[in-house]
C-alpha positions as MATLAB code, in Angstrom:
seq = 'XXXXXXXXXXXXXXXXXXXXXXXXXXXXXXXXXXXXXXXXXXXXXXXXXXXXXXXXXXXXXXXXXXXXXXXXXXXXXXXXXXXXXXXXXXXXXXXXXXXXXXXXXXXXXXXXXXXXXXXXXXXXXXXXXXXXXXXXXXXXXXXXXXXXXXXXXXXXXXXXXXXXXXXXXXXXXXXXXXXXXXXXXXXXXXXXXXXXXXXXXXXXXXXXXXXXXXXXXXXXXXXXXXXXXXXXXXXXXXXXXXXXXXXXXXXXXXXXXXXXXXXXXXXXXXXXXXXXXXXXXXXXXXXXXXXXXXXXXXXXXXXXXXXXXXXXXXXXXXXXXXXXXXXXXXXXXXXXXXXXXXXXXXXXXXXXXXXXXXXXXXXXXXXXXXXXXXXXXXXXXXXXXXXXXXXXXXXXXXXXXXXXXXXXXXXXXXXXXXXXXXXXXXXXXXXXXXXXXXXXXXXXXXXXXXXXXXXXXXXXXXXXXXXXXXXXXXXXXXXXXXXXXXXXXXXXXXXXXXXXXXXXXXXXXXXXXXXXXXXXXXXXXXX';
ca = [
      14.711    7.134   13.423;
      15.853    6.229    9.643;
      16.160    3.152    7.898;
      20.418    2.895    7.767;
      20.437    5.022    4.081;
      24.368    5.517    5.143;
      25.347    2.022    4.424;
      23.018   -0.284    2.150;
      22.449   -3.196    3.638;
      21.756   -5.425    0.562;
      24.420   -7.557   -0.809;
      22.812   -7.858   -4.191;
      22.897   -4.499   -5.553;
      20.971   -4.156   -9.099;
      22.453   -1.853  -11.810;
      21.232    1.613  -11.324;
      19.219    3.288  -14.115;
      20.956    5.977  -15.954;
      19.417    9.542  -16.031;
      18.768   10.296  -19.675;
      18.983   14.382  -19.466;
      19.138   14.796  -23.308;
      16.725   17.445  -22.932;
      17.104   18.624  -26.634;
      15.173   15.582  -27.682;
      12.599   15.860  -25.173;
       8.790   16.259  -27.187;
       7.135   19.626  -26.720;
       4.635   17.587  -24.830;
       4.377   14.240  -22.974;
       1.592   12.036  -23.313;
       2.740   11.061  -19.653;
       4.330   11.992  -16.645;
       5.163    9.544  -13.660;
       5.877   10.956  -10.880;
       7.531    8.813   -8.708;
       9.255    5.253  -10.265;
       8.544    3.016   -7.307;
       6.020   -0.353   -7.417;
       3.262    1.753   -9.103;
       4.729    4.460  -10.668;
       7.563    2.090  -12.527;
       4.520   -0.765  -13.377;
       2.540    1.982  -14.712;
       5.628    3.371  -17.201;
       6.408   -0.041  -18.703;
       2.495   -0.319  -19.434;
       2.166    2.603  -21.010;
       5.567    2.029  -22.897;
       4.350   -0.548  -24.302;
       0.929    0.736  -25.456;
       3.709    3.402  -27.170;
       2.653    6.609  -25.015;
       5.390    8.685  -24.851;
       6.301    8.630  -21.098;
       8.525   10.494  -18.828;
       9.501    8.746  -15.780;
      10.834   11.155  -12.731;
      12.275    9.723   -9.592;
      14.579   11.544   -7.176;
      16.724    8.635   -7.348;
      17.532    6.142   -9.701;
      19.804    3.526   -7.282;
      18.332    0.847   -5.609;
      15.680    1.875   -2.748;
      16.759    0.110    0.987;
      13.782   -0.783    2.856;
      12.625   -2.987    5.670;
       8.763   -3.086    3.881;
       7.402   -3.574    1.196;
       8.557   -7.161    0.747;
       6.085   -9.273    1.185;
       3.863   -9.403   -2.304;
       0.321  -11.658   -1.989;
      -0.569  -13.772   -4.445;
      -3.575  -11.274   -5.372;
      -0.415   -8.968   -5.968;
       1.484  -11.628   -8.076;
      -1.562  -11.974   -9.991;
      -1.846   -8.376  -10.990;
       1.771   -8.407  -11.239;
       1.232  -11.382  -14.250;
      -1.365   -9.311  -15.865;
       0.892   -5.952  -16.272;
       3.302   -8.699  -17.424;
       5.849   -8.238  -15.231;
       6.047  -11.410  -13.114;
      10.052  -12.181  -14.333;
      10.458   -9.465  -11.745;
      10.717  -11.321   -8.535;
      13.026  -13.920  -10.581;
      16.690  -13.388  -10.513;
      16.743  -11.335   -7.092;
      16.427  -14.606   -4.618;
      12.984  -14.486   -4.109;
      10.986  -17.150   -1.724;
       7.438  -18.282   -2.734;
       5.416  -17.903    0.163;
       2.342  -20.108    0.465;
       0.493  -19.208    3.955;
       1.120  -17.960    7.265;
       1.793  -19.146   10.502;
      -0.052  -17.727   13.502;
       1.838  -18.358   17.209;
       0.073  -17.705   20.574;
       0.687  -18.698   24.111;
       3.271  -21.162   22.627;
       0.350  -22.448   19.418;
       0.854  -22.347   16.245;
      -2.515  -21.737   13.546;
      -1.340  -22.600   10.257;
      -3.283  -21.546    7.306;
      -2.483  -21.483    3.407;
      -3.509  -19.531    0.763;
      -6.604  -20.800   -1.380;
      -4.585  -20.864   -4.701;
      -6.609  -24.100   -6.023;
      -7.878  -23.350   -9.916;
      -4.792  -21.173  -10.384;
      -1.700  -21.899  -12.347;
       1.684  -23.356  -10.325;
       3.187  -20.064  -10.095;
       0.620  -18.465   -7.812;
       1.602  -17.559   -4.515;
       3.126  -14.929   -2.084;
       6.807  -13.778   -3.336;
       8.735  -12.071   -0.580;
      12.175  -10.561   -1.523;
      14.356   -7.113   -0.537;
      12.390   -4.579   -1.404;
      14.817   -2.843   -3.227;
      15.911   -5.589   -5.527;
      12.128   -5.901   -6.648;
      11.487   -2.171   -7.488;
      15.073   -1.857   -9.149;
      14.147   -5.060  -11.120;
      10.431   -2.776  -11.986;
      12.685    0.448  -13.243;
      14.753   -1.728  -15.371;
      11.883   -3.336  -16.995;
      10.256    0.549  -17.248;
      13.762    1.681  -18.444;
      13.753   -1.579  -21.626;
      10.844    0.812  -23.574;
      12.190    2.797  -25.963;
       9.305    5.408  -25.362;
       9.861    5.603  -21.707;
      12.620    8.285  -20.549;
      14.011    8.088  -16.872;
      14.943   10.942  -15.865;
      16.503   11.714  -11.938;
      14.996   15.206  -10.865;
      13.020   16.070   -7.919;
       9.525   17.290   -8.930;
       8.520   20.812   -6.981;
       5.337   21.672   -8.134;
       2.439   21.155  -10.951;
       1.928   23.839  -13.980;
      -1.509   24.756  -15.490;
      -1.959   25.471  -19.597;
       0.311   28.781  -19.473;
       3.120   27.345  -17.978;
       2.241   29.242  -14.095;
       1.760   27.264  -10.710;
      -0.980   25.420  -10.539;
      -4.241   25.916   -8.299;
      -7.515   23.854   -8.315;
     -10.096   24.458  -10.664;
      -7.417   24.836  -13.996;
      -6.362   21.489  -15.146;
      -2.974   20.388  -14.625;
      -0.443   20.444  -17.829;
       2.702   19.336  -16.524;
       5.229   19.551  -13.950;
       8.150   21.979  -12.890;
      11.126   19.966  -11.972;
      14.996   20.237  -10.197;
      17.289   18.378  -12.715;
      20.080   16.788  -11.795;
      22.714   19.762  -12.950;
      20.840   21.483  -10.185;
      18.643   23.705  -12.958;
      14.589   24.371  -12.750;
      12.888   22.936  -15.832;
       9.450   22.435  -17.314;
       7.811   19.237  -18.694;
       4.494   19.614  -20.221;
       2.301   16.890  -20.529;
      -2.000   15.525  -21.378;
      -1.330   13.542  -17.991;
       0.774   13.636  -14.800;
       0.046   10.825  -12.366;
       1.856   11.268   -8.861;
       2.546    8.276   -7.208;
       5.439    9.790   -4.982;
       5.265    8.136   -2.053;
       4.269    8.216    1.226;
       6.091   11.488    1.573;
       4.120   12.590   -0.772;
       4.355   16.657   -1.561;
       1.369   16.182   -3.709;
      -1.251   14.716   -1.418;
      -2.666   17.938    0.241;
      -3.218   19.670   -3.211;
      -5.091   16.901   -4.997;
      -7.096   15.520   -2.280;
      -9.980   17.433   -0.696;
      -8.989   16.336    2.793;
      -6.127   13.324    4.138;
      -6.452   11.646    7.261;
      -2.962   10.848    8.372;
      -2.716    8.416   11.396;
       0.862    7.134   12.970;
       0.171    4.239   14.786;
       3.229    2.935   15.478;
       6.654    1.664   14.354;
       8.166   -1.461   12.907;
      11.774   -2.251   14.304;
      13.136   -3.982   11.795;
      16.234   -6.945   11.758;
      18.145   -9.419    9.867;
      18.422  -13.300   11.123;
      20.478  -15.525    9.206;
      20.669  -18.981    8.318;
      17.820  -19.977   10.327;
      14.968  -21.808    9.612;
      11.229  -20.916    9.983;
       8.863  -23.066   11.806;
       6.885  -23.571    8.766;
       8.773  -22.728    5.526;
       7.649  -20.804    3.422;
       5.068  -19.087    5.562;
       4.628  -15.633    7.001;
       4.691  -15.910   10.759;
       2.412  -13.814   13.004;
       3.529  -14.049   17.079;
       0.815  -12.508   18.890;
       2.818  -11.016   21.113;
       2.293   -8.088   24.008;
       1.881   -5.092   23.565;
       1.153   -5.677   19.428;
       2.508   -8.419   16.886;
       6.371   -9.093   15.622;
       6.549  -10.303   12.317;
       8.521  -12.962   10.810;
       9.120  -13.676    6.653;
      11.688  -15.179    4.650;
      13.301  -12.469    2.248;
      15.835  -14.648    0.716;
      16.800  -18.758    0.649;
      19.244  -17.793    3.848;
      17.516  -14.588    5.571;
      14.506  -13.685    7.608;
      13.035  -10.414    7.972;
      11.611  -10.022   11.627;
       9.675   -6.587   12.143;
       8.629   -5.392   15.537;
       5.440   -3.054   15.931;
       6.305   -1.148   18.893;
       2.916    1.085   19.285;
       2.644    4.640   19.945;
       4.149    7.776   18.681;
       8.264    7.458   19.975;
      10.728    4.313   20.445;
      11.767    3.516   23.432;
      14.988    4.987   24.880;
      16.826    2.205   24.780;
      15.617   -0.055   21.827;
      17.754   -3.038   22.163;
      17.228   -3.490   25.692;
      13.579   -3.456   24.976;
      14.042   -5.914   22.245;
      15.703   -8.437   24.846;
      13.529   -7.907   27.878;
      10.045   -7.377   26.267;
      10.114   -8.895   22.977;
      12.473  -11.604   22.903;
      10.828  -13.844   26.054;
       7.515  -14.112   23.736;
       9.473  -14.869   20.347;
       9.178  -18.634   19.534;
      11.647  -21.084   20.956;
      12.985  -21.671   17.441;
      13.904  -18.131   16.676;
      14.912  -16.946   20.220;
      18.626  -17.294   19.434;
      18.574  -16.141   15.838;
      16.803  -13.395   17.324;
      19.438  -11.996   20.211;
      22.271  -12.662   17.844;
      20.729  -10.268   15.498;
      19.874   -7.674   18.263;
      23.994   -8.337   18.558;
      25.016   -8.421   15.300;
      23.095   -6.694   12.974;
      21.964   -2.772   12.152;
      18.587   -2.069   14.155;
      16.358   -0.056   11.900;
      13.094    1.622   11.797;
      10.133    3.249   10.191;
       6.859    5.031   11.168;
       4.113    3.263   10.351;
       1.714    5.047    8.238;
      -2.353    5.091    7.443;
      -3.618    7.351    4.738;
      -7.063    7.731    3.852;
      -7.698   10.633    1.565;
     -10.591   12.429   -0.531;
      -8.863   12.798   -3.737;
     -10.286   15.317   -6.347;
     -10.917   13.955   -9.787;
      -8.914   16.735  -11.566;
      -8.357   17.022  -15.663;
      -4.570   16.023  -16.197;
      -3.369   14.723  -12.611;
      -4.573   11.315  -10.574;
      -3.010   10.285   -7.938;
      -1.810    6.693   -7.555;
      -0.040    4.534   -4.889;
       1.174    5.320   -1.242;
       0.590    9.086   -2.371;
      -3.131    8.951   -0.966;
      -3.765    5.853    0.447;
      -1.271    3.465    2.851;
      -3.287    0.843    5.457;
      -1.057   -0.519    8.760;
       1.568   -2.663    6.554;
       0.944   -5.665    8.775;
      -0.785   -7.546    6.353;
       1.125   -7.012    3.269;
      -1.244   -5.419    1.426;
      -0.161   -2.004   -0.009;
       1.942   -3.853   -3.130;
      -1.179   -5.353   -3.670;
      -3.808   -2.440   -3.958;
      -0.618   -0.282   -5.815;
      -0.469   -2.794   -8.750;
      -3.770   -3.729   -8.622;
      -4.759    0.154   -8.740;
      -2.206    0.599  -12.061;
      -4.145   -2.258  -13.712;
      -7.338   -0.625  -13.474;
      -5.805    2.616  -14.357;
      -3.985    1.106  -17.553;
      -7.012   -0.177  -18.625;
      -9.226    2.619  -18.279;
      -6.659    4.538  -20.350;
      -5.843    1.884  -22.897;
      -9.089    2.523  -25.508;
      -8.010    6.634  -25.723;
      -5.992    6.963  -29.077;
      -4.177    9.906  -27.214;
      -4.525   11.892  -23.583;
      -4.115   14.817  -25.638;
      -7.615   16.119  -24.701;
      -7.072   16.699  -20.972;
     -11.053   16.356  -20.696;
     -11.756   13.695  -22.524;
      -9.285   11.971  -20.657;
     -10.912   12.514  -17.347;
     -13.999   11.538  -18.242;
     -12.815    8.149  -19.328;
     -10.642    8.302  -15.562;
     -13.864    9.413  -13.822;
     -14.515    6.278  -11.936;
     -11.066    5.328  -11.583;
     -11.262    6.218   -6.798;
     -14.315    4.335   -7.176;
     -13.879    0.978   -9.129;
     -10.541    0.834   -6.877;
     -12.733    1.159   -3.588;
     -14.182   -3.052   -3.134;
     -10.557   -4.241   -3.077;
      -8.400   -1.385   -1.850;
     -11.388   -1.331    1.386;
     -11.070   -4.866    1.405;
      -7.415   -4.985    1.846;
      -7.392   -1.286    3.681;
      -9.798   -2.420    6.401;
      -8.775   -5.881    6.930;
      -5.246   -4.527    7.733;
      -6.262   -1.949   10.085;
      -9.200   -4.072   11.697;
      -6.514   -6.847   12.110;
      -3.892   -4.572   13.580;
      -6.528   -3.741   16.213;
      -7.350   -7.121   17.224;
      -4.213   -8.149   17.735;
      -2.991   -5.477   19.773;
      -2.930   -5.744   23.581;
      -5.541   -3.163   25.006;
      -5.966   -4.889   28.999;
      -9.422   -5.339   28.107;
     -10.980   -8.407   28.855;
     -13.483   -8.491   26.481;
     -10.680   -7.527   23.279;
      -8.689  -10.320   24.900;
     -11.597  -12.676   24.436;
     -11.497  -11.205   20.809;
      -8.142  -11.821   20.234;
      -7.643  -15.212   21.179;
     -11.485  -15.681   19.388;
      -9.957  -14.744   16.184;
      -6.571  -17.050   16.775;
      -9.189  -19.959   17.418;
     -11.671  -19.043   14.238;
      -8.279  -19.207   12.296;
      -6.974  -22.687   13.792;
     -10.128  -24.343   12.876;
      -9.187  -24.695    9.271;
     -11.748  -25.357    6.369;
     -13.835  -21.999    5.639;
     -13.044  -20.822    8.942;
      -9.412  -19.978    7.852;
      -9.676  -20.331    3.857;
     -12.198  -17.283    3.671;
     -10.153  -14.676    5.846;
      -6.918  -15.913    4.166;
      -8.395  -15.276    0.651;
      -9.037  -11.854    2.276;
      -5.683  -11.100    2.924;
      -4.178  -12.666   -0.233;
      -6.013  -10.100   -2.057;
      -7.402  -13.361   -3.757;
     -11.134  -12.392   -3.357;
     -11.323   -9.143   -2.126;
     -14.528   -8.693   -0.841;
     -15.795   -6.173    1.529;
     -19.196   -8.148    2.441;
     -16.983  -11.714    2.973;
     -14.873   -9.482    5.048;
     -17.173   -8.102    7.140;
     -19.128  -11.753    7.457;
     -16.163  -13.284    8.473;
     -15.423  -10.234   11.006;
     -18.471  -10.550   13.638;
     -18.427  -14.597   12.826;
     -15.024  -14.574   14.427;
     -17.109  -11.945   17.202;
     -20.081  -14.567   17.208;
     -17.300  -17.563   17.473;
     -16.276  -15.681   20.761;
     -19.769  -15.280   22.153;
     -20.518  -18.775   21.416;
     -17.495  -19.691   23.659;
     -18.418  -17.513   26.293;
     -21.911  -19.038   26.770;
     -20.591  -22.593   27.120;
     -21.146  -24.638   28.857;
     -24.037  -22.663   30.418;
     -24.510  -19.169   30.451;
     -23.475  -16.979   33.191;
     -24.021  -13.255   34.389;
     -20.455  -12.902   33.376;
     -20.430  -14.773   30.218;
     -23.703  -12.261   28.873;
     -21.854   -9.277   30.473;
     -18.799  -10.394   27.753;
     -20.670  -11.131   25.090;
     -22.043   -7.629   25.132;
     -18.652   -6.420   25.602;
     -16.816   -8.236   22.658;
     -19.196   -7.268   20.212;
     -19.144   -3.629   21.182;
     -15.435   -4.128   20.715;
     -15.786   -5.636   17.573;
     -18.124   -3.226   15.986;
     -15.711    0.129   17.545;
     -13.127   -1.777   15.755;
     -14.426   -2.127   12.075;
     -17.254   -0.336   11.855;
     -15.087    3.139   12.117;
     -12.881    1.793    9.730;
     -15.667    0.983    7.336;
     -16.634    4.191    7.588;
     -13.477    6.293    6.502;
     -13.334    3.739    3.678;
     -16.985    5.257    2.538;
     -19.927    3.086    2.651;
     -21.322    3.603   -0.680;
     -17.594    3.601   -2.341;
     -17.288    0.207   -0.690;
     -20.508   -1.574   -0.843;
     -22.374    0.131   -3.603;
     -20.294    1.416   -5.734;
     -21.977    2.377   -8.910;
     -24.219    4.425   -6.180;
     -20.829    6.726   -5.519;
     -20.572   10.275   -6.111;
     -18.817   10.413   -9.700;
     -16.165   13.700   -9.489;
     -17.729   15.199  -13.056;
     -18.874   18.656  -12.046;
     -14.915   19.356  -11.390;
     -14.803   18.428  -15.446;
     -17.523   20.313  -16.587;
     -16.141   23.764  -14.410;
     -12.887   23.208  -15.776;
     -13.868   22.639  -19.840;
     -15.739   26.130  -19.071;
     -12.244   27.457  -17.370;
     -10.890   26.530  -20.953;
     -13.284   27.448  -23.204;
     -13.531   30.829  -21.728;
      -9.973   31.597  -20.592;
      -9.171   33.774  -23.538;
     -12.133   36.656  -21.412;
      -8.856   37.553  -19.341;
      -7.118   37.348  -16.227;
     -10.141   37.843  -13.938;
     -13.039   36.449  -15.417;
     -10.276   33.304  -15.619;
     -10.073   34.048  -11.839;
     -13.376   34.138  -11.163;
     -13.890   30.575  -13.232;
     -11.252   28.928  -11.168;
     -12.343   30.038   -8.072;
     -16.095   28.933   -8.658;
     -14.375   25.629   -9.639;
     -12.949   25.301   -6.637;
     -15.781   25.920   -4.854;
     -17.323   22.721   -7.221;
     -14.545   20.012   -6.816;
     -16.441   17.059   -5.633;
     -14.886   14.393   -3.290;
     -14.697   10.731   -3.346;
     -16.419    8.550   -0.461;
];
């Protein structure tokens, strides 16, 4: 299943970005490469443009991307967004401020907002078409007169003589398919791949990627109908796993279905109207069958990534590329531009990235300083997804409607986790607080108003559920990257084998070989 790339389905269709393929005044070498020009890899071009590095910006294509995710960005994301000064992106493309969600079950609604109080006015969620956003980031990329777009399709990374690329050399550019159909080189101090969730780069630079399809999200269009609570995200609990509902313009809502499991059913819309449609609230019932009717049914594969990347001299990898949580929570704009931010400003006191090593070293803790807020946002995503799924167990029911209670309680009950998933205080120790008190909420229900055999027999139960829920979770994030991490394994013995790989390559071809291999051997990974 595809996401309808025949026809685009946005009626607001941003200029495209012209290629520039004046090759003849291309520099001999790049201080940057991006590949990749979508939320991170277009934020990060305009930042470096305007710290006047020399960039070159490759994306397969340059015309407005057509998505059904990627469009809800939380306020921690707006935030980030302000500091990379590029907020006057989500103006001009009908953007709709979003200020909480909306959480429906067994015909209740749990309403919380986000804790924006001490920020400025404009602080909030911003949901828009996806498309109109990251065409709004290229342009913005495209304004710097040191950043070159370029449309080519990037095939594989280059070492210091120009040759493919293998682990232990550093990485000194790219080899790339122009748009006249030719094979070219671009040399540069830095590549950073940020190509997507298709990434062809993941496997190389990580030291291992654990790829999980969960499920899918049927996506459609209702118009001219108005959300229970405006301006709100709305969560329906629903069975077998949630449906989404968020405002992506003044007159349209974007409703996504999870439908769990690794194939769609057969016959989509009729599962739509028998299964889904009965537990959709009253208010959006009919706006929901008329867009079954009326409007294109798309879909994507849901996605989690959690990789080991290598620290490697000359390439990082940034974005969806190595890291993607369940998209239910909105997060991955978030940890993308929050991840360029800490990037930029790791890079931003080197004069030049012209010494590949020096470079690295000043990048060395760049997988884990990102670690307390992409875990944060990573594992409340996937602990959420879990918890509202339908599983038949009793004691995960008990959890489920524990945590739709915790949340409908208001004060600190709903402020903390909502802060959580705003990416407004991402931390993993609130977030695993708030986790088992939602668990503890539950067994406090259970043993009213007296205990029974029954009511101990579920308590045990939920918080086994509970901990098989996070705790795994937890632990693909890393502990120590998470919790501690200045106590993290810090990728420099990859460095130090490489600067020897250099410093000795002129020895020959296989005492070169033999360096790179017992580099290899060295790479350390990130947990």
């Amino acid at each position: 299943m595809g996401e309808g790339k025949e026809k685009h389905s946005d009626s607001m269709i941003l200029p495209t970005i012209p290629s520039n393929d004046d090759y003849a005044a291309d520099p001999e070498v790049w201080d940057l490469i991006v590949v990749g020009a979508g939320v991170a890899g277009a934020a990060l071009a305009y930042r470096q443009g305007q710290d006047h590095r020399r960039v070159l910006l490759l994306e397969r294509d340059f015309s407005q991307p057509d998505r059904i995710v990627g469009e809800l960005l939380q306020p921690g994301g707006y935030l980030m967004l302000k500091k990379l000064g590029l907020e006057d992106t989500t103006d001009g493309i009908d953007s709709v401020k979003v200020h909480g969600y909306a959480i429906y079950k067994d015909g209740k609604y749990a309403a919380v907002r986000y804790p924006t109080e001490g920020y400025s006015a404009d602080v909030a969620g911003r949901s828009f078409h996806h498309g109109r956003f990251v065409q709004k980031l290229r342009l913005r990329a495209a304004s710097q007169q040191s950043v070159t777009c370029r449309e080519a399709t990037v095939r594989k990374l280059i070492n210091d003589v120009g040759e493919d690329w293998s682990e232990g050399q550093p990485v000194s550019g790219v080899k790339y398919k122009a748009a006249d159909g030719s094979i070219r080189e671009a040399r540069a101090h830095l590549s950073v791949v940020c190509d997507g969730m298709y990434s062809n780069f993941r496997k190389p630079l990580t030291e291992s990627a654990d790829v999980v399809h969960p499920s899918f999200f049927v996506g459609l269009l209702l118009r001219n109908v108005a959300l229970p609570y405006a301006n709100h995200g709305h969560v329906v609990l629903a069975e077998p796993s949630p449906v989404l509902f968020y405002p992506i313009s003044p007159t349209e809502v974007r409703c996504l279905v999870d439908v769990p499991g690794p194939k769609l059913p057969a016959d989509l819309p009729g599962y739509l109207r028998s299964t889904v449609a009965p537990q959709v609230p009253p208010e959006l019932q009919q706006a929901f069958l008329t867009a079954i009717d009326n409007e294109a049914i798309r879909s994507m594969q849901n996605k989690q990534v959690s990789c080991q990347p290598m620290h490697q001299p000359g390439a990082l990898l940034l974005g969806d590329a190595f890291n993607m949580r369940h998209p239910l929570t909105g997060g991955g704009m978030t940890v993308a531009l929050s991840d360029t931010r800490l990037l930029c400003e790791m890079l931003q006191p080197l004069p030049s990235f012209e010494d590949a090593i020096a470079t690295a070293r000043s990048t060395a803790e760049f997988y884990t300083k990102r670690k307390p807020v992409s875990a944060t946002i990573n594992t409340l995503a996937n602990a959420l997804y879990k918890v509202f799924c339908v599983t038949g167990s009793d004691a995960h029911e008990e959890m489920r409607q524990a945590c739709f209670d915790y949340l409908a309680k208001g004060g600190a009950c709903s402020s903390g986790p909502v802060s959580l998933l705003s990416g407004l205080n991402p931390s993993p120790s609130m977030l695993v607080m708030h986790f088992f008190s939602v668990a503890l909420f539950g067994v406090g229900r259970l043993l009213r108003p007296r205990p029974t055999f029954r009511g101990l027999y579920m308590c045990i139960a939920l918080l086994i559920v509970a901990s098989r829920i996070i705790l795994p979770i937890i632990w693909v994030e890393g502990l120590r990257a998470v919790f501690f991490p200045s106590l993290a394994p810090k990728p420099l013995n990859n460095v130090k084998r490489v600067e020897s790989l250099r410093s000795m390559g002129s020895m020959g071809g296989s005492t070169a070989s033999a360096l790179a291999s017992s580099a290899s051997k060295g790479l350390s990974k990130v947990r």
